[in-house]
XYZ file of C-alpha atoms in Angstrom:
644
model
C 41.716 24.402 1.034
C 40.932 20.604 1.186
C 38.049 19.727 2.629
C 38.229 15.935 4.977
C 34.941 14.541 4.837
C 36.255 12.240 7.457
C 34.383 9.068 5.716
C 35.511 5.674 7.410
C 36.606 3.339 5.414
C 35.447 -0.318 4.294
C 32.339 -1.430 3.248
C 29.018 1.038 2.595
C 27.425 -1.586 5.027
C 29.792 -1.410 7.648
C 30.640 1.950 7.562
C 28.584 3.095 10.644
C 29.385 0.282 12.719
C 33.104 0.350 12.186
C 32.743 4.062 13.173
C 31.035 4.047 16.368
C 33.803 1.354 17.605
C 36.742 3.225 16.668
C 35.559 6.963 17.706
C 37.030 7.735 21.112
C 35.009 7.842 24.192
C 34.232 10.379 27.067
C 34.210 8.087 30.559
C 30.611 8.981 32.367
C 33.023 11.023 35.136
C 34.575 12.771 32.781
C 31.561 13.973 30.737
C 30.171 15.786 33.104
C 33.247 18.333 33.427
C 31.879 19.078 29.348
C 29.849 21.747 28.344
C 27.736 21.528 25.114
C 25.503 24.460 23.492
C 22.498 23.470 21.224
C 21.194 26.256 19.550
C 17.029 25.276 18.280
C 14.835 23.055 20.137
C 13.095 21.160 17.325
C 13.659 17.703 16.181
C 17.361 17.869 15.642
C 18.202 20.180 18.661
C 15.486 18.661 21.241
C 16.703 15.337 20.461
C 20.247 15.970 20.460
C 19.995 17.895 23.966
C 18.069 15.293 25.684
C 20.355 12.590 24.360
C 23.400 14.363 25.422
C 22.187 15.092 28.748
C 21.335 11.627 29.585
C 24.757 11.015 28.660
C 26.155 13.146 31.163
C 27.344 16.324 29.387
C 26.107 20.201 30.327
C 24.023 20.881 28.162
C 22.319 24.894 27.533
C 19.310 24.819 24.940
C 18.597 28.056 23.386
C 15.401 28.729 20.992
C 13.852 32.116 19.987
C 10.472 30.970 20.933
C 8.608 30.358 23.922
C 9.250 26.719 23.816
C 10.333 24.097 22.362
C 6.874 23.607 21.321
C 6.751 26.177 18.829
C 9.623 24.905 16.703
C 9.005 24.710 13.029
C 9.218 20.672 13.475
C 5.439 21.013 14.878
C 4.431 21.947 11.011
C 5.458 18.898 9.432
C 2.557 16.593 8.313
C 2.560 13.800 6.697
C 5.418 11.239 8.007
C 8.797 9.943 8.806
C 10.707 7.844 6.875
C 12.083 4.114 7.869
C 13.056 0.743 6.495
C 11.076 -1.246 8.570
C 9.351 -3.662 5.679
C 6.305 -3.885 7.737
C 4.305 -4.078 4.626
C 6.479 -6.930 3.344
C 6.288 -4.800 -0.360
C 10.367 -5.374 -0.899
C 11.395 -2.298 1.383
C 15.466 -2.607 2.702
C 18.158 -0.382 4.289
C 19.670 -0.409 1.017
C 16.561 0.362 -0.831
C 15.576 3.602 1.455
C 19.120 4.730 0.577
C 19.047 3.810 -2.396
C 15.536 5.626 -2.934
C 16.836 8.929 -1.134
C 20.527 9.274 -3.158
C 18.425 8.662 -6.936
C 15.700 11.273 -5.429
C 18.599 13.596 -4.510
C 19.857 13.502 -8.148
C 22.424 12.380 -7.243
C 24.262 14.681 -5.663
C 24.407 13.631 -1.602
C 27.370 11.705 0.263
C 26.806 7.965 -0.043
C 28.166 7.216 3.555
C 25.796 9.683 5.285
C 22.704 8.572 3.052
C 23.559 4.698 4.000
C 23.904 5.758 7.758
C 20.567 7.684 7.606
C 18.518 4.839 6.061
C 20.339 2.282 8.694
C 19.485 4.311 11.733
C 15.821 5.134 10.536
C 14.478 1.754 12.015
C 15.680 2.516 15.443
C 13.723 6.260 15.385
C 10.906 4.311 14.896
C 11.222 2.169 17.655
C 12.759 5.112 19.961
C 9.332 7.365 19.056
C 7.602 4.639 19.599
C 8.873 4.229 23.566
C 8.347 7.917 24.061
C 4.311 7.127 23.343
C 4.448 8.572 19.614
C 0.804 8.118 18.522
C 1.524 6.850 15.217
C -1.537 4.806 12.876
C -1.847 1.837 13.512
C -2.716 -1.271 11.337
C -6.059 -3.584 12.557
C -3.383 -6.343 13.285
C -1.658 -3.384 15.697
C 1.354 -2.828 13.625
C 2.351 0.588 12.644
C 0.539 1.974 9.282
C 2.388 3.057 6.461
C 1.805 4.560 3.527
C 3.332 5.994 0.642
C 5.338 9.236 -0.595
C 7.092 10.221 -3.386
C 10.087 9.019 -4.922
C 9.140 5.516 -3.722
C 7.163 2.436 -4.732
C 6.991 1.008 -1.120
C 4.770 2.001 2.095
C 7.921 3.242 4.312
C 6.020 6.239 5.828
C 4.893 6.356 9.452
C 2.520 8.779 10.356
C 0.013 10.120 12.823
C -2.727 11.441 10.652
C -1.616 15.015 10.117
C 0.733 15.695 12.678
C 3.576 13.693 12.757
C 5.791 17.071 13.189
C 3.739 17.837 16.028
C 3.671 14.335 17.518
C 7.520 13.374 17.606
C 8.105 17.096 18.742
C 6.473 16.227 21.595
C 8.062 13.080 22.177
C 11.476 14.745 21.561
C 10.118 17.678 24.022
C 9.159 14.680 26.330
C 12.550 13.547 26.726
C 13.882 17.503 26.892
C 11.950 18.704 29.315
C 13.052 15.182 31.942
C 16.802 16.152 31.541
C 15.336 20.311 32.594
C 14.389 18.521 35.345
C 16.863 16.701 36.180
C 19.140 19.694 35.990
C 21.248 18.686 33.247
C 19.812 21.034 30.332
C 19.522 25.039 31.125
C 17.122 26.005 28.621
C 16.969 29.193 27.491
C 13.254 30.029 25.796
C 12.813 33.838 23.693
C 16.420 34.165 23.568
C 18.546 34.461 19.805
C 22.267 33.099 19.140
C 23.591 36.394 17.371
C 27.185 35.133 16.616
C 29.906 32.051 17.336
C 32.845 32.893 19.209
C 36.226 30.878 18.701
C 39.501 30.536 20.220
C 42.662 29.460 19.311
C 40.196 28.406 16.223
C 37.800 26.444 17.918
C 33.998 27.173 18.002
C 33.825 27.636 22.124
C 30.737 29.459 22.470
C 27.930 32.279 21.828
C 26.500 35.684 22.014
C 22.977 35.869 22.244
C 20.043 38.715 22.353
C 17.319 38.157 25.338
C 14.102 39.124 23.064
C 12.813 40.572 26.057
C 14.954 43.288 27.636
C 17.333 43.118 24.808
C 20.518 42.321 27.143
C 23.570 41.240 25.123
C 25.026 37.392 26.985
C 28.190 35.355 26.254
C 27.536 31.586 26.695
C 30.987 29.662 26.892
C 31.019 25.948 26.606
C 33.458 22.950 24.585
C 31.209 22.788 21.665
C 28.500 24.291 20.118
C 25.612 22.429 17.947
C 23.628 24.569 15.194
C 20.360 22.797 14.709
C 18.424 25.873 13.462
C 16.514 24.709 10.275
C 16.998 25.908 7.168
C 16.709 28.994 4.990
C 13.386 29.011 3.026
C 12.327 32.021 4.011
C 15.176 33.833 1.969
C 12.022 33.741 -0.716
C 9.715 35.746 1.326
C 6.991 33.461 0.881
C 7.481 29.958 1.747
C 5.660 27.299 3.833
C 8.400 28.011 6.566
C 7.101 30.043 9.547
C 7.666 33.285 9.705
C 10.444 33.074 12.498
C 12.391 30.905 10.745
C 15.840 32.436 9.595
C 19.328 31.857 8.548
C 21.004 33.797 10.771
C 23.064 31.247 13.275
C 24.462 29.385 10.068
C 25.152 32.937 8.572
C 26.781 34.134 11.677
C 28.703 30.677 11.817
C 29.942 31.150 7.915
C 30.886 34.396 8.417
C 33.353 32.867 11.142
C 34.785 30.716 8.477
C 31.892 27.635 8.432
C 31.666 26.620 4.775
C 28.063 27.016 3.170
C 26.978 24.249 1.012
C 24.848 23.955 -2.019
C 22.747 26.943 -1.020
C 21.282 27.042 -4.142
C 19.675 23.506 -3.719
C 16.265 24.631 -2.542
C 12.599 22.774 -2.112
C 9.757 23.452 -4.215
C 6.885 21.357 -2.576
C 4.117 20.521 -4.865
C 0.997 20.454 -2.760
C 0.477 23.870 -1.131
C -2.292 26.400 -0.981
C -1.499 28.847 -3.611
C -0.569 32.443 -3.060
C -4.218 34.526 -2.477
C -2.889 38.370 -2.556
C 0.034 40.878 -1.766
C -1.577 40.226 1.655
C 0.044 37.031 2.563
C 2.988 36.646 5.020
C 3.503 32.691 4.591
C 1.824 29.872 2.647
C 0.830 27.100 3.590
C 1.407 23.118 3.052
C -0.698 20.979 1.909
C 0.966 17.354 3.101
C 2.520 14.814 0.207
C 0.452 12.186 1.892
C -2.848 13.470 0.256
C -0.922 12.586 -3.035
C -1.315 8.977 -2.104
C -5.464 9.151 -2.894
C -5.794 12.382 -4.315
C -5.239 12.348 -8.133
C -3.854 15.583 -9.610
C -4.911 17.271 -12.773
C -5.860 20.078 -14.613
C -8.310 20.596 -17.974
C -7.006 19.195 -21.201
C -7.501 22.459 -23.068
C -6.494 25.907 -22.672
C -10.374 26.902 -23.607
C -11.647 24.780 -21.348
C -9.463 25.966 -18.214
C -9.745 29.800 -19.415
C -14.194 28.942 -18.645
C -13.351 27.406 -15.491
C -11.067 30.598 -14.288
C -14.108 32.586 -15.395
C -16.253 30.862 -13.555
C -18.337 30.116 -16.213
C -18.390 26.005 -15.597
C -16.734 24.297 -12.197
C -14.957 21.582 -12.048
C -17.280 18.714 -11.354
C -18.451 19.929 -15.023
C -15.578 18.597 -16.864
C -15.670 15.486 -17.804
C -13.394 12.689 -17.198
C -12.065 12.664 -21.170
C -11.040 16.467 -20.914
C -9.432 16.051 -17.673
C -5.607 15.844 -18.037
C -3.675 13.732 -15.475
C -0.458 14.843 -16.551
C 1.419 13.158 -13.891
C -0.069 9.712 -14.143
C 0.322 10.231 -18.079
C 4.261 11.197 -18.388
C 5.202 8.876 -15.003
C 3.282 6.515 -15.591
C 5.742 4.116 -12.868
C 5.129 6.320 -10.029
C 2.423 8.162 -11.139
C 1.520 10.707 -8.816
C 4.084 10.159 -6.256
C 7.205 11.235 -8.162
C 9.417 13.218 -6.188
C 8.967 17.044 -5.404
C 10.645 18.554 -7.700
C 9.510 16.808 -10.573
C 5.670 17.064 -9.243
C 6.601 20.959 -9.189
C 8.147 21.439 -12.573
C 5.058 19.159 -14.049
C 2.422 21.742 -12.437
C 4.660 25.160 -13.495
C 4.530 23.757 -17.004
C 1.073 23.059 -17.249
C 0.251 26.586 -15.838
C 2.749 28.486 -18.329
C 0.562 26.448 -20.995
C -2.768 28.281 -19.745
C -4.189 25.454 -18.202
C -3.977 26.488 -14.934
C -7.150 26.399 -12.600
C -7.323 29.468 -10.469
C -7.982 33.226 -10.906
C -4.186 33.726 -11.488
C -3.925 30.463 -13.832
C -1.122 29.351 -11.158
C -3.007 26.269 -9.412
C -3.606 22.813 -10.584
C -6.751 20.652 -8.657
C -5.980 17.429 -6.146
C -9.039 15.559 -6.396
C -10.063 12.912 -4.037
C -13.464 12.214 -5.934
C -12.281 8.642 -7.091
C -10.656 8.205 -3.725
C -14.252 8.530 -1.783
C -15.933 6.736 -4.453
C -13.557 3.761 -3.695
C -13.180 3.580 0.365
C -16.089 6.269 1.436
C -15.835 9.263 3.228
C -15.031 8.091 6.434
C -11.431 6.342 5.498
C -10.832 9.047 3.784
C -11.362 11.255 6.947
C -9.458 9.337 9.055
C -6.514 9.342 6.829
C -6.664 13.301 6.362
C -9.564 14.688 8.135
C -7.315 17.554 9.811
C -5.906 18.349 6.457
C -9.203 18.817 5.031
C -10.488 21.021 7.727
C -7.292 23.008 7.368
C -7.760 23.820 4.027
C -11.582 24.456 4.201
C -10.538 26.852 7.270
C -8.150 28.737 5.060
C -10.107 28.636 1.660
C -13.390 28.496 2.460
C -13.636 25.589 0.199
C -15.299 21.876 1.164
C -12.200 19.345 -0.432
C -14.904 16.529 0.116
C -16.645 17.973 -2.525
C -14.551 19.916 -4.726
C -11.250 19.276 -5.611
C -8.513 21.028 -3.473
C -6.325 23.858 -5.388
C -2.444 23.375 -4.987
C 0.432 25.222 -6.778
C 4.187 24.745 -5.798
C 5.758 27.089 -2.694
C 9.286 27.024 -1.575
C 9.358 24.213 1.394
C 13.007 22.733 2.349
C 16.321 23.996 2.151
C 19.030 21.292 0.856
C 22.069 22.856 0.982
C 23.254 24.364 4.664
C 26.362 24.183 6.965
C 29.222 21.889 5.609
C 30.038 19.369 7.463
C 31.294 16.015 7.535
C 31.000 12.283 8.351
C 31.320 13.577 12.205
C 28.273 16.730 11.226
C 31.343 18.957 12.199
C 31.534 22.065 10.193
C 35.388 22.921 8.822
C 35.486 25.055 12.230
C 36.864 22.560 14.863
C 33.988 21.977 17.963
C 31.029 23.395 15.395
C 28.253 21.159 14.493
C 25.438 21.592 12.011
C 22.567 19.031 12.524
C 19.113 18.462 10.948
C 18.007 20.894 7.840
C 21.031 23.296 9.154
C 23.434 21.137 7.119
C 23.702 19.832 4.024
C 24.782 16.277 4.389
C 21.783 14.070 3.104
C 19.412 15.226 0.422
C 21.251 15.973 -2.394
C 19.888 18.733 -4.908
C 16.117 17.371 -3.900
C 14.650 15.700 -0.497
C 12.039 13.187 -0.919
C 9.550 13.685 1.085
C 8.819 12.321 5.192
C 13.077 12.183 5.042
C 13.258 16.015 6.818
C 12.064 14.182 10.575
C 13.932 11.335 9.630
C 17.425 13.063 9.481
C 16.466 15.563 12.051
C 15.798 12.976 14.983
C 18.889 10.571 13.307
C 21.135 13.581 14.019
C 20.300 14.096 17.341
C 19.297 10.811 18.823
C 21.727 8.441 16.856
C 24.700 10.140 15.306
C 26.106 13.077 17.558
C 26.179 11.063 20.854
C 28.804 9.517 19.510
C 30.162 11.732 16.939
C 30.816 14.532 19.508
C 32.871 12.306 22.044
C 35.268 11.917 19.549
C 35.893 15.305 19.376
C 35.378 16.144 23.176
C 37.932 13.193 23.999
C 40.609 14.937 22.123
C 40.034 17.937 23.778
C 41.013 19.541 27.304
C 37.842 19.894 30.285
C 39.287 23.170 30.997
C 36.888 26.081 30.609
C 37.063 29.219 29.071
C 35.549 32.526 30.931
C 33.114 34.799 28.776
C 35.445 37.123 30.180
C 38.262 36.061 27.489
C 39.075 38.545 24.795
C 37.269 36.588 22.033
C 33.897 37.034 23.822
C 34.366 40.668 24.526
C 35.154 41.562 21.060
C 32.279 39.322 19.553
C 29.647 41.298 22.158
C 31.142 44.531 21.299
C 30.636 43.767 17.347
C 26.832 42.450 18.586
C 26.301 45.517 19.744
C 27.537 47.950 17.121
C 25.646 45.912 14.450
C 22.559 46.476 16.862
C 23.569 50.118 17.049
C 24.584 50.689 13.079
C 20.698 49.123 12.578
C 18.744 51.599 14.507
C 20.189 54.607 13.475
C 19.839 54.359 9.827
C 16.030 55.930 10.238
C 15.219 55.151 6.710
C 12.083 55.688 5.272
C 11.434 51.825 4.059
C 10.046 48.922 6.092
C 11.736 46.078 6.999
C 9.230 43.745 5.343
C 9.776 46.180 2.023
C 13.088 44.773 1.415
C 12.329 41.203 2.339
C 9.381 41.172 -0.363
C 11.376 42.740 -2.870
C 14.324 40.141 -1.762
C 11.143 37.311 -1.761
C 10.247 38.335 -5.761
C 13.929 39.123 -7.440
C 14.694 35.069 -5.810
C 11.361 33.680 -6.848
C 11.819 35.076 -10.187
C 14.652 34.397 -11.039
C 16.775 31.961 -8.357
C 13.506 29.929 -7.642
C 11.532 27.025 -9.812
C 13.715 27.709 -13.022
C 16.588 29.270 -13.417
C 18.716 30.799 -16.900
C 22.355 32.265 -16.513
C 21.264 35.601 -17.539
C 18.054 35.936 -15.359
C 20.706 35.166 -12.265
C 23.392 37.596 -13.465
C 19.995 39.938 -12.988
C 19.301 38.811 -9.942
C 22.739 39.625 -8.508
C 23.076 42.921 -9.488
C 19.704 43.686 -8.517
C 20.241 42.405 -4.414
C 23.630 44.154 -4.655
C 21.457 47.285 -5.119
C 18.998 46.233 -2.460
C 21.613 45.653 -0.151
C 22.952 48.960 -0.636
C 19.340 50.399 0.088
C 18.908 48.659 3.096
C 21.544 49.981 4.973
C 20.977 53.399 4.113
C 17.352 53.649 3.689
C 15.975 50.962 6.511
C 13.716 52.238 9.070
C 13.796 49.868 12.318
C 11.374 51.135 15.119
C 12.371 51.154 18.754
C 14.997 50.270 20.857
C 17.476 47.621 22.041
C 16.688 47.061 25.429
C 12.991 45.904 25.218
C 10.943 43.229 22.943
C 11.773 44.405 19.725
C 10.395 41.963 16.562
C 11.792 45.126 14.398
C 14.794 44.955 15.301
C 14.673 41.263 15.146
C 13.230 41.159 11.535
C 16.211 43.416 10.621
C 18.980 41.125 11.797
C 17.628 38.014 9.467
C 16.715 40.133 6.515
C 19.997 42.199 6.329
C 21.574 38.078 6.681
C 18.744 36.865 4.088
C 20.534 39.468 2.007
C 23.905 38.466 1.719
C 22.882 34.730 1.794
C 20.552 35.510 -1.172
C 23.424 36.513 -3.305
C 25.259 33.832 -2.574
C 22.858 30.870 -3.643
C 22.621 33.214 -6.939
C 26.365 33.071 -7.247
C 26.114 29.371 -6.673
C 23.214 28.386 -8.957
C 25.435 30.107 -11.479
C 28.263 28.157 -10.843
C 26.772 25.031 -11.083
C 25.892 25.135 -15.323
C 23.303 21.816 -15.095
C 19.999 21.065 -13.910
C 19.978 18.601 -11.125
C 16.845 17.788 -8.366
C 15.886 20.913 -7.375
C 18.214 23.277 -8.976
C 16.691 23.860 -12.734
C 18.796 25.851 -15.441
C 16.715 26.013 -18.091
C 19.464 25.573 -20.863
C 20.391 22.207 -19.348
C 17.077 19.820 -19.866
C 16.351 16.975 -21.506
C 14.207 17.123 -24.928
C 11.287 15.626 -22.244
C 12.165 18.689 -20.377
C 13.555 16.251 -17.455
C 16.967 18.072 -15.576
C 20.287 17.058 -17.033
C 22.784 16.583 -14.526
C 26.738 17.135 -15.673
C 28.492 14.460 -13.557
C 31.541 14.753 -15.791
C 31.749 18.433 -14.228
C 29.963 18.861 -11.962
C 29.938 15.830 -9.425
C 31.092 17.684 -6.186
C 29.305 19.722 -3.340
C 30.124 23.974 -3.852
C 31.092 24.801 -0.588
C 31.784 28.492 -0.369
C 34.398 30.307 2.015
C 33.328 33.670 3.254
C 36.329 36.039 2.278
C 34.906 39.566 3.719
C 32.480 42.187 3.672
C 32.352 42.728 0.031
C 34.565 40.239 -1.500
C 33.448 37.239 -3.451
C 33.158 34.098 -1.858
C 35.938 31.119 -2.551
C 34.520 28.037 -4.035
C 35.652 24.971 -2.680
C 34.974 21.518 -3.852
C 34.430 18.372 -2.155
C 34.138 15.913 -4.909
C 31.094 12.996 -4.776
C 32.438 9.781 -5.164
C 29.860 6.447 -6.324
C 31.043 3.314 -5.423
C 27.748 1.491 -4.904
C 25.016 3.377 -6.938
C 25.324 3.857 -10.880
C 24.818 7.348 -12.067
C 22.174 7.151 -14.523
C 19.659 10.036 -15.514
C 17.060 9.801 -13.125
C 13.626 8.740 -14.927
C 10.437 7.663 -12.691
C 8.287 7.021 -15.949
């Protein structure tokens, strides 16, 4: 299988432009004879929706929640992305892409990245006409500050909740085309497989979460815009809704899955508190702008603190340890995530950690108030503050906060190329769903950035290419296809709720959580994952024969829910084991622990190893193919990536 990444030709710079002239077009009569389905209604899917509905196409919006409010997008923090130089501090389109392919290690598409930092100025501006309340400057320019991987101010923000802010803005701009009668949304109701015909994706089946009643949705393409897969750890900063299962469905109907071992630790998040805990949360990157981390110099001296027997105001500045100013000293305390991560696991194994469980490191913003007072402080991260007072009980004015690494963003995803068409003809993957732009590691305030690129920018024109070369006709849920994908639906359904195990369904997704934190999560050896596979192929084996999901079909059922995404988080777990074993370096996020530097830095393999792993589902039990699309650098040298 050779895999067209469909990347125009000519110059990096003209790429894009060259692109949109040469794509074929829909005429505005003739779009509205098209039917598009967008599965998730946060940034990606909102925006992409909206835009195509203003364009003239059908468009039917599907998310599992109440609204489009309630998409994970609301829970990002600290900013968005964009080249717009307003600082005057040597920021460029080539820079920001520049910036996000070296934080990436290396190993993301140079087309896409260029075409993500060149749209990232008009977001801005778009946001910005939809009444995003983003800072503001005393001159009345948009703020910025800074985030890791990057020695310029390209972050926009509104203080704590940017998510939340450009969700609205993107729900803004949804909820006119509702009313104009364009978009059919579709709230509390979950895609449960793609159908095809004739090898097109031409539709879905979907559950209604409230009666339960099994639908076919037919339309001429369908757009996947359903986040990403954190939650395959159990823990993660992810809310608790958040699944794999439309990309899962769509692999297992021949969409390649790419780099799905390329997962997110983020550095800054409220470490785990007890067996209690269903989700952790995030702490934003932003505070790492002020907020210096450390933790003692000694073991002694951090084995007192644990005990209680001094607190940290009681150490003074000599036996303090900034260990990330100290090895990076270039970037300091804004090196990318995954380094920040590693830094505060090592520290931790050495004893030095600061908690009751020795897994926490302090972010301290005593120098910060000392410098600008309490008040710019506040107005900079006041709802971050309260947050974590709310959840700790602790006053980060006057104590330093407690952070320890949690699994954030997914990297790999969906396949898909130049276009964001999966390998299945008329099947798009868009925003953290695919794996198109981050490489093995995402620096941080890019997730909003691709996610309203994607929708706002690239698929209006992207998906009239393919639409143009296709016939209006319509196909009836009624077709064979449809009726066999709703009949497998339901016997899946069925097959779940007659096992009448004895386990819960949140028993296997903890143990799932552990064996992938352990040994698939911040580092990674060849024999831990050989481990880790044969213990999920014994949990999957339990699970189907030992599950116990309550109730029935036909009413609201979150156990029957749960059961779909864990049985997928399964599978999916064993394949980003099989691919973390594939791939023998270390590279952003991805950390095998026999390939490091002596400075204990990843070492990538680019002789070897150069290439997204996208895998081909096979069938229920087989092994997955491996198929390569190999990375090709024609404007960045490959160089190990060093931030000291």
């Amino acid at each position: 299988m050779i895999l067209d990444s469909k990347i125009p030709e000519g110059p990096l710079a003209e790429k894009w432009t060259k692109h949109k002239f040469n794509v074929k077009l829909v005429n505005p009569a003739n779009k509205r004879k098209y039917d598009v389905i967008v599965v998730g209604t946060g940034l990606a899917g909102a925006s992409a929706a909206a835009s195509l509905a203003e364009l003239g196409y059908n468009v039917k919006a599907f998310c599992f929640q109440d609204s489009p409010r309630r998409a994970h997008s609301i829970a990002a923090q600290g900013g968005i992305n964009a080249a717009k130089n307003y600082q005057n501090d040597g920021d460029s389109v080539y820079r920001l892409f520049y910036d996000t392919v070296k934080g990436g290690d290396y190993r993301a598409r140079e087309a896409n990245v260029y075409r993500l930092a060149e749209v990232s100025v008009k977001i801005i501006d778009q946001c910005v006409a939809q009444g995003v309340p983003f800072a503001r400057e005393y001159g009345g320019l948009l703020a910025n500050r800074s985030f890791g991987g990057a020695q310029v101010s390209r972050t926009f923000y509104a203080r704590g909740q940017t998510g939340q802010q450009l969700l609205l803005g993107a729900y803004s701009a949804l909820s006119r085309q509702v009313a104009n009668g364009k978009v059919k949304l579709y709230p509390r109701t979950e895609m449960m497989d793609v159908v095809t015909v004739d090898g097109k994706a031409r539709g879905i089946i979907t559950r209604n979460l409230i009666t339960g009643a099994i639908e076919s949705h037919s339309a001429h393409a369908v757009l996947l815009c359903t986040g990403g897969y954190g939650n395959v750890f159990f823990l993660s900063t992810n809310a608790m809704g958040s699944n794999v299962t439309a990309a899962w469905r769509a692999h297992k109907k021949g969409a390649l899955m790419a780099n799905p071992c390329f997962t997110q630790i983020h550095p800054t998040c409220i470490p785990v508190s007890g067996d209690h805990q269903s989700k952790l949360t995030l702490m934003s990157e932003s505070l790492r702008n002020d907020g210096r981390v450390w933790v003692p110099a000694t073991q002694e001296t951090a084995e007192k603190l644990r005990k209680g027997q001094i607190k940290a105001a009681d150490i003074k500045e000599e036996d303090r340890d900034y260990f990330l100013e100290r090895k990076y000293p270039s970037f300091g305390n804004l090196v990318p995530r995954d380094v920040a991560s590693r830094n505060a696991k090592y520290v931790c194994d050495e004893g030095r950690g600061v908690n009751e469980t020795g897994e926490a490191v302090f972010l301290d913003f005593r120098d910060a108030i000392k410098r600008d007072g309490k008040d710019i402080i506040s107005a900079k991260y006041g709802n971050l503050f309260d947050m974590y007072q709310q959840i700790t009980g602790e006053n980060p004015y006057e104590m330093p906060m407690m952070i320890y690494p949690a699994v954030h963003y997914t990297m790999g995803g969906l396949w898909v190329d130049y276009n964001l068409m999966t390998n299945v003809p008329g099947l798009y993957a868009l925003g953290e769903a695919n794996f198109s732009d981050h490489g093995a590691n995402r620096l941080g305030a890019s997730a909003l950035m691709q996610g309203l690129a994607d929708g706002y920018f690239v698929i209006p024109y992207t998906i009239g290419d393919y639409l143009a070369q296709n016939p209006a006709g319509k196909i009836g849920t009624d077709h064979p296809e449809f009726q066999k994908a709703e009949k497998d639906v339901k016997e899946r359904i069925k097959k779940l709720l007659s096992i009448k195990g004895e386990k819960t369904i949140d028993h296997f997704h903890k143990r799932l959580g552990k064996i992938m934190w352990d040994y698939c999560g911040m580092a990674r050896t060849e024999e831990g994952l050989k481990k880790a596979k044969a213990m999920i192929k014994e949990l999957k084996a339990e699970f189907w024969s030992n599950v116990n999901v309550l109730g029935d079909n036909e009413e609201l059922n979150q156990s029957l829910e749960k059961a779909h995404r864990v049985a997928d988080f399964i599978e999916l777990g064993e394949l980003m084991v099989d691919d973390a074993l594939n791939r023998n370096e270390s590279c952003g996020g991805h950390f095998r622990e026999e390939y490091q530097t002596p400075e204990g830095e990843a070492l990538r393999d680019d002789e070897n190893f150069a290439y997204v792993a996208a895998w081909k589902y096979l069938g229920e039990g087989q092994e997955e193919e491996l198929v390569k699309e190999p990375l090709i650098f024609e404007n960045v040298k490959l160089t190990q990536r060093s931030y000291k």
